[in-house]
mmCIF file of N, CA and C in Angstrom:
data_model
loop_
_atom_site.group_PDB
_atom_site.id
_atom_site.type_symbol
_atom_site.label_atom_id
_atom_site.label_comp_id
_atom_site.label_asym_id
_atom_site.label_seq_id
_atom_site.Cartn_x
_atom_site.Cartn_y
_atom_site.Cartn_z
ATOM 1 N N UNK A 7 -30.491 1.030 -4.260
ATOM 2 C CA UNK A 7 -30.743 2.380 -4.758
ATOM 3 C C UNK A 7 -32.021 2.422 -5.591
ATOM 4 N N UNK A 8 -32.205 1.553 -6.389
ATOM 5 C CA UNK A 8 -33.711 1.355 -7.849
ATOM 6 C C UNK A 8 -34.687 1.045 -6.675
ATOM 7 N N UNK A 9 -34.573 0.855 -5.068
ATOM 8 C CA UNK A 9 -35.691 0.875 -4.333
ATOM 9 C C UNK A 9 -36.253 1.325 -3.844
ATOM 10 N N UNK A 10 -34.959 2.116 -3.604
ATOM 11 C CA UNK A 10 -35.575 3.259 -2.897
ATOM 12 C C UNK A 10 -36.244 4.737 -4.454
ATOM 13 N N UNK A 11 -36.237 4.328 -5.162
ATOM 14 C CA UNK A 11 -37.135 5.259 -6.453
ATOM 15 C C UNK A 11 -38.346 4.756 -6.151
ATOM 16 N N UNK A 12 -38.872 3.489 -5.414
ATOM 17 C CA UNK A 12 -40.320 3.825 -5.557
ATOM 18 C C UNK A 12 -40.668 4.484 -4.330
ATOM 19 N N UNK A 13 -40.546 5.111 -3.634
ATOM 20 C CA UNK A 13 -40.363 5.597 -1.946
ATOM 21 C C UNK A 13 -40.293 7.337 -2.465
ATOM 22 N N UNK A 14 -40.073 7.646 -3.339
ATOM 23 C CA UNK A 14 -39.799 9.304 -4.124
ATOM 24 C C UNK A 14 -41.309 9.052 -5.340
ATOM 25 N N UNK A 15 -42.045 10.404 -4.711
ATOM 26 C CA UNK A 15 -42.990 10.604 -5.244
ATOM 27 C C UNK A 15 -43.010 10.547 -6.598
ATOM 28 N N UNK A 16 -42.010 11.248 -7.442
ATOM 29 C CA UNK A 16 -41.635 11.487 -9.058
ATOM 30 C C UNK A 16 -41.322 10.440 -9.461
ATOM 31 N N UNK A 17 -40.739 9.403 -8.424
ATOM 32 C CA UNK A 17 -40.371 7.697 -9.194
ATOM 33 C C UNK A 17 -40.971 6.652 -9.075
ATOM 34 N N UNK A 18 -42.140 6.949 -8.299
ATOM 35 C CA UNK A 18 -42.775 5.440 -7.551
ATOM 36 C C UNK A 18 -43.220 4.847 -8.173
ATOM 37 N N UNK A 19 -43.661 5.099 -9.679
ATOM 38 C CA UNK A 19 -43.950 4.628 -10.876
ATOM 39 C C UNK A 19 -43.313 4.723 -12.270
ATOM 40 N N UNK A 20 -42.024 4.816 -11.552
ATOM 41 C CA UNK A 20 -41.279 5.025 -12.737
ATOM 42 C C UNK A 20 -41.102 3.812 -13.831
ATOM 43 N N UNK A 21 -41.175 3.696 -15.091
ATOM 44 C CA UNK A 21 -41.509 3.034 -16.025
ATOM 45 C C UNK A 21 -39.929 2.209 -16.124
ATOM 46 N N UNK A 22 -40.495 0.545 -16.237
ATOM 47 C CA UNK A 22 -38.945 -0.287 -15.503
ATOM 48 C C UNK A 22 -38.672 -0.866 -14.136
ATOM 49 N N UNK A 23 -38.611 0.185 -13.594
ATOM 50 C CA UNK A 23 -38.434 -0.319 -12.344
ATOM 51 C C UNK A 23 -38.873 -1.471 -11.952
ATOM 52 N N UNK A 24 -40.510 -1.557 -11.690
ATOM 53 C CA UNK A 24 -40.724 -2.929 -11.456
ATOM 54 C C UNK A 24 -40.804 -4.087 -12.317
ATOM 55 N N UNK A 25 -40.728 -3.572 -12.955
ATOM 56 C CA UNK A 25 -40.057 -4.852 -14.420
ATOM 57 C C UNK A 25 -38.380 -5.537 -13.824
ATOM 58 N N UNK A 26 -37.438 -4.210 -13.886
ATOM 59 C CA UNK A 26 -35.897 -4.580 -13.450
ATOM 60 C C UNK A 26 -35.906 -5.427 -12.382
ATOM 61 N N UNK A 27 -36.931 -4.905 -11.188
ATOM 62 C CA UNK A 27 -36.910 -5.463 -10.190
ATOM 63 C C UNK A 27 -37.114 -7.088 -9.909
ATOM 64 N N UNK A 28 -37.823 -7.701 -11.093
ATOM 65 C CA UNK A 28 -38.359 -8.981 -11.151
ATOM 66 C C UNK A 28 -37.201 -9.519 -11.474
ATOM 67 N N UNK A 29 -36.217 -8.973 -12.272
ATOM 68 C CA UNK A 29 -35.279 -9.777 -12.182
ATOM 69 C C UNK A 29 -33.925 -10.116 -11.429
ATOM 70 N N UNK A 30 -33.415 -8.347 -10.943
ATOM 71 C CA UNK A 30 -32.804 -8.215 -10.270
ATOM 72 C C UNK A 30 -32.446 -8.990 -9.338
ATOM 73 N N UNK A 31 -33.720 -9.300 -8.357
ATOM 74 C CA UNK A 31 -33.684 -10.725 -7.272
ATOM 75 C C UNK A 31 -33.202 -11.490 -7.644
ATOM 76 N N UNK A 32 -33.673 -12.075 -8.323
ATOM 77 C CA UNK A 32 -33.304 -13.517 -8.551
ATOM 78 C C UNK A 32 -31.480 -13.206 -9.270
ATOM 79 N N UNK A 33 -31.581 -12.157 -9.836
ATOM 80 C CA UNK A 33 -29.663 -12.393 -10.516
ATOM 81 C C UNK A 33 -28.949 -11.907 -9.054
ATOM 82 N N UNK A 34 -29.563 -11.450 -8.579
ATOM 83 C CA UNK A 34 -28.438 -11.453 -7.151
ATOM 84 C C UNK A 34 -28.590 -12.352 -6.420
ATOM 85 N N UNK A 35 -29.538 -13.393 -6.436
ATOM 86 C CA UNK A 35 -29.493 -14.457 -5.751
ATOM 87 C C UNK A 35 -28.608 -15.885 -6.677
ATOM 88 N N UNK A 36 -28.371 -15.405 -7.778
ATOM 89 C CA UNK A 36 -26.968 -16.499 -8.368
ATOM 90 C C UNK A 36 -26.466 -15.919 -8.681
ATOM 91 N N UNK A 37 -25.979 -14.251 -8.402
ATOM 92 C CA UNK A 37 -24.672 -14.139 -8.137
ATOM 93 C C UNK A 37 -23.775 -14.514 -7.019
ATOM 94 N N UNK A 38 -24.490 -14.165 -6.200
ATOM 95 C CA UNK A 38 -23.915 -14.785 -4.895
ATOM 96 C C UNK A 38 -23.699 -16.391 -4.639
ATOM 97 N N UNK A 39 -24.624 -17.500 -5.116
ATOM 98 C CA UNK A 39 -24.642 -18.489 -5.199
ATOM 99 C C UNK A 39 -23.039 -18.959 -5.874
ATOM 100 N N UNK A 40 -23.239 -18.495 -7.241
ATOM 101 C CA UNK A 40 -22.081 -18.473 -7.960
ATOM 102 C C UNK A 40 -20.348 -18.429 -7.468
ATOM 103 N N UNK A 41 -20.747 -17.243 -6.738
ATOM 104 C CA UNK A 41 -19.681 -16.906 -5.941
ATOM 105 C C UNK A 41 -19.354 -17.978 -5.302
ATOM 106 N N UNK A 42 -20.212 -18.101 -4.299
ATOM 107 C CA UNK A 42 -20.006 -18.983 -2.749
ATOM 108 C C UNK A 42 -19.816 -20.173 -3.819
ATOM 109 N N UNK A 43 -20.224 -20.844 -4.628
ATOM 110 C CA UNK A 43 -19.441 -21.959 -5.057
ATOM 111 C C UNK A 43 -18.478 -22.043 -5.528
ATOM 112 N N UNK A 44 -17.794 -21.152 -5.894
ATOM 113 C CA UNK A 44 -16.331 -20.603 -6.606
ATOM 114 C C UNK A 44 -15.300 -20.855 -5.473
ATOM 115 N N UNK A 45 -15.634 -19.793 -3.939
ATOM 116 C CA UNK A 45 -15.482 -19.664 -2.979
ATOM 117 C C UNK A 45 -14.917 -21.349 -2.703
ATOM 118 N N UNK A 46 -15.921 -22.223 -2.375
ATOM 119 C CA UNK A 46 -15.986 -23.703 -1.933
ATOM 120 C C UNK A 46 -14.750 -24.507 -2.957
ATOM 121 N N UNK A 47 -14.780 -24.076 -4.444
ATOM 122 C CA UNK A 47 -14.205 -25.083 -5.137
ATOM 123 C C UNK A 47 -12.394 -24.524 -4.925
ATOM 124 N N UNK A 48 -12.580 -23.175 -4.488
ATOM 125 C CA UNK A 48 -11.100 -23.078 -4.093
ATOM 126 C C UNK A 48 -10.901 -23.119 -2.841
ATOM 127 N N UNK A 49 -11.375 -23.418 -2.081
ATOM 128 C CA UNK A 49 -11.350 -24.022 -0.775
ATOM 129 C C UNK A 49 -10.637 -25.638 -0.721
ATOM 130 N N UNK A 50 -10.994 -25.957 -1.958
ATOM 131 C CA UNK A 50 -10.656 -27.846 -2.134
ATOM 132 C C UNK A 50 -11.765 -28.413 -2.263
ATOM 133 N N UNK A 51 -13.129 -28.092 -2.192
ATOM 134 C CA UNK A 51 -14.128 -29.086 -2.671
ATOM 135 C C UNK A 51 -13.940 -29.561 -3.850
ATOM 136 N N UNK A 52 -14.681 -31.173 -3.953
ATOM 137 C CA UNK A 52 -14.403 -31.341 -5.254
ATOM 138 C C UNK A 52 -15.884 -31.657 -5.751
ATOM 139 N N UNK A 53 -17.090 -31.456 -5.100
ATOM 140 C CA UNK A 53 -18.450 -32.470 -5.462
ATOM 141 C C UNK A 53 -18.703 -31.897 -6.771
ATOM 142 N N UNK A 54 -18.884 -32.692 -7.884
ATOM 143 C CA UNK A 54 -19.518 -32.316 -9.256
ATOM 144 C C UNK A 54 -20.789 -31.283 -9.325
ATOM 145 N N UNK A 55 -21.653 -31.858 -7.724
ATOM 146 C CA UNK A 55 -22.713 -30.348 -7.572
ATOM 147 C C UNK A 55 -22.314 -29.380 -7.641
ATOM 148 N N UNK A 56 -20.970 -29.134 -6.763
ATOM 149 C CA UNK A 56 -20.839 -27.462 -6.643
ATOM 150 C C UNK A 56 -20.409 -27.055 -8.348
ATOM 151 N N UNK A 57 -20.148 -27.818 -8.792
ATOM 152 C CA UNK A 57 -19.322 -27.079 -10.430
ATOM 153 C C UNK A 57 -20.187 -27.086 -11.255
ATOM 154 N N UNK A 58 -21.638 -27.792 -10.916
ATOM 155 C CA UNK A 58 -22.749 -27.976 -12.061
ATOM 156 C C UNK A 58 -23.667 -26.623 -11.074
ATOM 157 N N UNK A 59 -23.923 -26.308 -10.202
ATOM 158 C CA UNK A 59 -24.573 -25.358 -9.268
ATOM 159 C C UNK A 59 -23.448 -23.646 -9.903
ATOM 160 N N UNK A 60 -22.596 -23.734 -9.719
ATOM 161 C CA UNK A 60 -21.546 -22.896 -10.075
ATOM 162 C C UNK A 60 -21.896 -22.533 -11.797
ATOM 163 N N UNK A 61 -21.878 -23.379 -12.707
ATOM 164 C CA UNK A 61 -22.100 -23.265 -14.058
ATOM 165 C C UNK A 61 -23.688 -22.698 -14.054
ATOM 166 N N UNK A 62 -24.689 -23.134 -13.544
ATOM 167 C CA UNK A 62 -26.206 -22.937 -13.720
ATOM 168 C C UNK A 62 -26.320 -21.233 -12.918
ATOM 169 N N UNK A 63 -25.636 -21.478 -12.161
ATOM 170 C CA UNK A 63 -26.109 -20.055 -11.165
ATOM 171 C C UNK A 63 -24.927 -18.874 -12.887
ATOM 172 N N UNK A 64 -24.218 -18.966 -12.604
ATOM 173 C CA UNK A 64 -23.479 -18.077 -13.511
ATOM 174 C C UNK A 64 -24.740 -17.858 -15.002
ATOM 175 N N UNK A 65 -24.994 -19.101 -15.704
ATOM 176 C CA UNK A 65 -25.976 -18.889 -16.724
ATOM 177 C C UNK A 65 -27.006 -17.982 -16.380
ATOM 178 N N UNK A 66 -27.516 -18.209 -15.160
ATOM 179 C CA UNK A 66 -28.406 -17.631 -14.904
ATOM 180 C C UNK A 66 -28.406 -16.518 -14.369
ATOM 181 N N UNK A 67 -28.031 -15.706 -14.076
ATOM 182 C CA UNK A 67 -27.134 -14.707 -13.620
ATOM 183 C C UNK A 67 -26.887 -13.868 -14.519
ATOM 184 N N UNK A 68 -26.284 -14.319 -15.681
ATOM 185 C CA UNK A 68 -26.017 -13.592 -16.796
ATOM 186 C C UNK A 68 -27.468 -13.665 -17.668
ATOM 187 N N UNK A 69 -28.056 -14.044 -17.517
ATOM 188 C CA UNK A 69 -29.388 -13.856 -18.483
ATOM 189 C C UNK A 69 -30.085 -13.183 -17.926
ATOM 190 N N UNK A 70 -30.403 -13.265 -16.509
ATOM 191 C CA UNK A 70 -31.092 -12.222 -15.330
ATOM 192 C C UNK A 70 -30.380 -10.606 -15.746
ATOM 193 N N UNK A 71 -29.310 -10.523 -16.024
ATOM 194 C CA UNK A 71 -28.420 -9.056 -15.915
ATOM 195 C C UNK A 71 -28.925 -8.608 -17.152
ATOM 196 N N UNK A 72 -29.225 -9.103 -17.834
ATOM 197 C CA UNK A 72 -29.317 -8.994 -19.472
ATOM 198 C C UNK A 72 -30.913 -7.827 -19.218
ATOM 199 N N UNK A 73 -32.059 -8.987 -18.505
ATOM 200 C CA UNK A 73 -33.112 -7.866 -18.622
ATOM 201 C C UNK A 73 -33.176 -7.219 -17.495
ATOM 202 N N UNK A 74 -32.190 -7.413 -16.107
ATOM 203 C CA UNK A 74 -31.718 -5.933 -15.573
ATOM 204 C C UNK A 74 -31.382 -4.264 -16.242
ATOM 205 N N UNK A 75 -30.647 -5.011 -17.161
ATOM 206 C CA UNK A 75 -29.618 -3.826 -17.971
ATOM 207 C C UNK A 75 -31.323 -3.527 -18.729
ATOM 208 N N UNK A 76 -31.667 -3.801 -19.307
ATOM 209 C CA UNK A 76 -33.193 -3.278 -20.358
ATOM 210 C C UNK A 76 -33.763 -2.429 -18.760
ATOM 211 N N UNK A 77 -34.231 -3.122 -17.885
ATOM 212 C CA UNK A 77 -35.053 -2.242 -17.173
ATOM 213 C C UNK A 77 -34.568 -0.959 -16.894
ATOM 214 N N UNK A 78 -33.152 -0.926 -16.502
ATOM 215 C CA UNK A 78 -32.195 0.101 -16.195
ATOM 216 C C UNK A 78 -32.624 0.961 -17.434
ATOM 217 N N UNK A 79 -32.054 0.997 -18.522
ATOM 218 C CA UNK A 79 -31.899 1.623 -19.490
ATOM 219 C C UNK A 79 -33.528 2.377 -19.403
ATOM 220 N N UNK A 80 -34.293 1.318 -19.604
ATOM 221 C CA UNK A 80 -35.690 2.101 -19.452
ATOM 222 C C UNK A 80 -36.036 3.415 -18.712
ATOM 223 N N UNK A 81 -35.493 2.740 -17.363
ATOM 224 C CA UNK A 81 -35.881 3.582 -15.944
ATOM 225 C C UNK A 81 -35.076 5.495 -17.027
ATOM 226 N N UNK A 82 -34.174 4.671 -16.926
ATOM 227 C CA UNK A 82 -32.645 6.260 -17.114
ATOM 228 C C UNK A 82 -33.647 7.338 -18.261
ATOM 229 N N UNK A 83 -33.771 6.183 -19.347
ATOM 230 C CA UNK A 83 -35.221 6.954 -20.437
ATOM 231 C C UNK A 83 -36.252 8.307 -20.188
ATOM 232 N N UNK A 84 -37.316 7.413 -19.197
ATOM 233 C CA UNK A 84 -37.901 7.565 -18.703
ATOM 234 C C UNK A 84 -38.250 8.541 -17.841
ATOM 235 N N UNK A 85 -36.990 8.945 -16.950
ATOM 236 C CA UNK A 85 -36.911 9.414 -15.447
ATOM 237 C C UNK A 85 -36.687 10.943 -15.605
ATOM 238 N N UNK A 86 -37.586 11.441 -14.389
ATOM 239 C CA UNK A 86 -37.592 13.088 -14.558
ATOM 240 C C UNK A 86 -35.781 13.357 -14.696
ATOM 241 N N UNK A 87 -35.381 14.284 -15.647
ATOM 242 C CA UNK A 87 -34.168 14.563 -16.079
ATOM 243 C C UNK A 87 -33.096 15.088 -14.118
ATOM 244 N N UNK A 88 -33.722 15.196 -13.491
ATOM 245 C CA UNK A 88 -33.424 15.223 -11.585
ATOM 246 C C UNK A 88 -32.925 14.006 -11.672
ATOM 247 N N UNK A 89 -33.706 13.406 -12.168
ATOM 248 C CA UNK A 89 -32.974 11.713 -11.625
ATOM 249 C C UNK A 89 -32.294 10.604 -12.384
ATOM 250 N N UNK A 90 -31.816 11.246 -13.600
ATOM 251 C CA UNK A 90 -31.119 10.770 -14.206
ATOM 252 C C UNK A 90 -29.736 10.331 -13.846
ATOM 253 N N UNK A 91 -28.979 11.458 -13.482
ATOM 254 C CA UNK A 91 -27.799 11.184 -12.659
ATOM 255 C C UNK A 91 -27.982 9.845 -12.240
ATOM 256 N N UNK A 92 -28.864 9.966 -11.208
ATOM 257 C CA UNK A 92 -28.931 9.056 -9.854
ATOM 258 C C UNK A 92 -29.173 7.428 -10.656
ATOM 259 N N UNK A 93 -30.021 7.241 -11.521
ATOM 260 C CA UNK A 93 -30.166 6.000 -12.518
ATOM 261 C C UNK A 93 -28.738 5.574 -13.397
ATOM 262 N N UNK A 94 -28.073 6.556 -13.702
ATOM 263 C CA UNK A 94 -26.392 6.355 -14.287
ATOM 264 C C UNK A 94 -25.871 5.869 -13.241
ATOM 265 N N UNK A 95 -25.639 6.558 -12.102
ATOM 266 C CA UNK A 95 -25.232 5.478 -10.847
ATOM 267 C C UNK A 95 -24.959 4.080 -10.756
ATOM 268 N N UNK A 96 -26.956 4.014 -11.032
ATOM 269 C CA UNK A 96 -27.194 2.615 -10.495
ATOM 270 C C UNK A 96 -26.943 1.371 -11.672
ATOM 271 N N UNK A 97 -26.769 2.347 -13.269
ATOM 272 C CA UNK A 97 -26.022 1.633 -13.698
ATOM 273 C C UNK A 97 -24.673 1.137 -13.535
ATOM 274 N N UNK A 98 -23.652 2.003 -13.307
ATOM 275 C CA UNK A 98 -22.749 1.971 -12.745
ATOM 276 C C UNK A 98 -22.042 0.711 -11.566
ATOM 277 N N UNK A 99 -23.004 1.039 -10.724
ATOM 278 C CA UNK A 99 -22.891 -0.284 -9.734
ATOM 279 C C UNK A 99 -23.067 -1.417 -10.997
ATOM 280 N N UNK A 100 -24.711 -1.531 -11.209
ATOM 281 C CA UNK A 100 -24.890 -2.944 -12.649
ATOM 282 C C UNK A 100 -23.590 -3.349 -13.024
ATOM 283 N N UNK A 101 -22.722 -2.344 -13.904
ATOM 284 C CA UNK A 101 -21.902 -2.793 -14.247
ATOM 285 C C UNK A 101 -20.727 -3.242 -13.528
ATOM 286 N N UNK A 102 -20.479 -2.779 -12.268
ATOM 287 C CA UNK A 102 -19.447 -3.557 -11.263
ATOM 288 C C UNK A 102 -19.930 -4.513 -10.923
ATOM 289 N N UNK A 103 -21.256 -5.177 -10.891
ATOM 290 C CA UNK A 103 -21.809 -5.946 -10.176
ATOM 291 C C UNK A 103 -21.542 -7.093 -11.426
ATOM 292 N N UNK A 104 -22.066 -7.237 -12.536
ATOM 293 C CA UNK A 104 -21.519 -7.832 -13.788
ATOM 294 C C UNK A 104 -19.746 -8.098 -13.916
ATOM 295 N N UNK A 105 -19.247 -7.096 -13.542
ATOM 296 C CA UNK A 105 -17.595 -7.369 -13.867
ATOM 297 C C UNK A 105 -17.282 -8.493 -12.634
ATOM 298 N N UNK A 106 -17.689 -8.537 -11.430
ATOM 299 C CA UNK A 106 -17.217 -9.229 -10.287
ATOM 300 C C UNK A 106 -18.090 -10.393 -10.820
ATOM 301 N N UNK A 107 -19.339 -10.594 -11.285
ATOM 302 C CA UNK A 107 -19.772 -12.005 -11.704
ATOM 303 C C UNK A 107 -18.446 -12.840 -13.003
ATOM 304 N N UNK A 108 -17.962 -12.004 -13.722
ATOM 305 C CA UNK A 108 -17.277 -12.487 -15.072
ATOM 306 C C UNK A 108 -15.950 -12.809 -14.404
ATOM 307 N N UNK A 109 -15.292 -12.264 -13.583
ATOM 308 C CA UNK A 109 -13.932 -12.277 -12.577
ATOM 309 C C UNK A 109 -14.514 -13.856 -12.253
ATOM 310 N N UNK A 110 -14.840 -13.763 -11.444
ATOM 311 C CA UNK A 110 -15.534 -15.214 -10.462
ATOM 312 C C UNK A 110 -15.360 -16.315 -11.705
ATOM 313 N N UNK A 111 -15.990 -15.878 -12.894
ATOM 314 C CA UNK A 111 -16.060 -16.794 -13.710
ATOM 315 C C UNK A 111 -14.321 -17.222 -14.463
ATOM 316 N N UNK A 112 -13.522 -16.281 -14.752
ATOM 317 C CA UNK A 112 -12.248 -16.431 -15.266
ATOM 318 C C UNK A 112 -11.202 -16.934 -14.069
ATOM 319 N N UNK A 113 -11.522 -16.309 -12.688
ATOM 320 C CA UNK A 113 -10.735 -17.165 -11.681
ATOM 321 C C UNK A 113 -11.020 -19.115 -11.424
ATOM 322 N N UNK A 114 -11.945 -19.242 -11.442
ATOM 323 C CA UNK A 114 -12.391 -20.484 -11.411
ATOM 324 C C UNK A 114 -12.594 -21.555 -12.182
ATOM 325 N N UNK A 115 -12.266 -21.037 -13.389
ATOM 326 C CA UNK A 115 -13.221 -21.716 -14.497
ATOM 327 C C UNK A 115 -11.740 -22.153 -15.846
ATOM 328 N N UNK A 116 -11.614 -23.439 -15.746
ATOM 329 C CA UNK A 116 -10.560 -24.152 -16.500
ATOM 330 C C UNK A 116 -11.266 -23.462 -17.411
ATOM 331 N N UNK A 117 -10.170 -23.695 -18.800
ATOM 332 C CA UNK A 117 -10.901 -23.769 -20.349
ATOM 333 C C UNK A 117 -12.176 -24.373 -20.539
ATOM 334 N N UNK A 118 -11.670 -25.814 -20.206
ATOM 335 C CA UNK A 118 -12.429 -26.830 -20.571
ATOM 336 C C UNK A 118 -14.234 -26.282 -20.302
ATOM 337 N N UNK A 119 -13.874 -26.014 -18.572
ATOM 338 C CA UNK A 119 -15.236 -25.230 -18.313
ATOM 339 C C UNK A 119 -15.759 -24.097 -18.684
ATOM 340 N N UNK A 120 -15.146 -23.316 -19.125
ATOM 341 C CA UNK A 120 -15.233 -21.714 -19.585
ATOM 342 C C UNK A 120 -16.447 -22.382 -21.192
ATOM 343 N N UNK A 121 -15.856 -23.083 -21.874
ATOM 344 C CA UNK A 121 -16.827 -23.264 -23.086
ATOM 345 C C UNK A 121 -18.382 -23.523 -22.439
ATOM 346 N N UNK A 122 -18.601 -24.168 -21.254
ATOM 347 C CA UNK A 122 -19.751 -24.523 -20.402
ATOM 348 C C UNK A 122 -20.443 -23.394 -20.170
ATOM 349 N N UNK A 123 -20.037 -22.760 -19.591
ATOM 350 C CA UNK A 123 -20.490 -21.171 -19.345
ATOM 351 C C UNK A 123 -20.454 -20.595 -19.764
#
């Protein structure tokens, strides 16, 4: 959705966006990581990679969301009052997208490991 704002004349420079965007990638690329190793370790894997890959992608992930959420907030600031709605949205998702990273993390994650992450 934050991609299609640069594709709309009133947003293509909307202030954030390509800031959010720098990070965005990369936190959806260890969220998913995250996942799929969660995925694997309840499958029965046991390799110490996937639980040290699993711990790093989650860190990272959550620090990526962190200056997601700033760009967001910016954009919402920022944005002709038309497109505000549409930026609450995409917070919206953010925040489902954050709750299914923290799930992943409480399904999988002994005590012991939970202090790790």
């Amino acid at each position: 959705m934050s991609t299609q704002l640069f594709h709309i004349p009133e947003t293509s420079d909307l202030m954030g966006n390509a800031e959010m965007h720098r990070h965005l990638v990369p936190a959806s690329y260890h969220r998913v990581t995250a996942a799929g190793s969660a995925q694997r370790l309840l499958n029965g894997e046991r390799a110490p990679s996937i639980v040290e890959t699993l711990i790093a992608c989650i860190q990272n992930a959550e620090l990526r969301d962190r200056n997601v959420r700033v760009g967001l907030y910016t954009m919402r600031d920022a944005a002709p009052p038309t497109y505000k709605p549409f930026i609450e949205n995409i917070i919206r998702w953010q925040d489902y997208t954050e709750l299914h990273l923290q799930n992943t993390k409480q399904f999988v994650a002994p005590s012991s490991l939970q202090r790790q992450i």
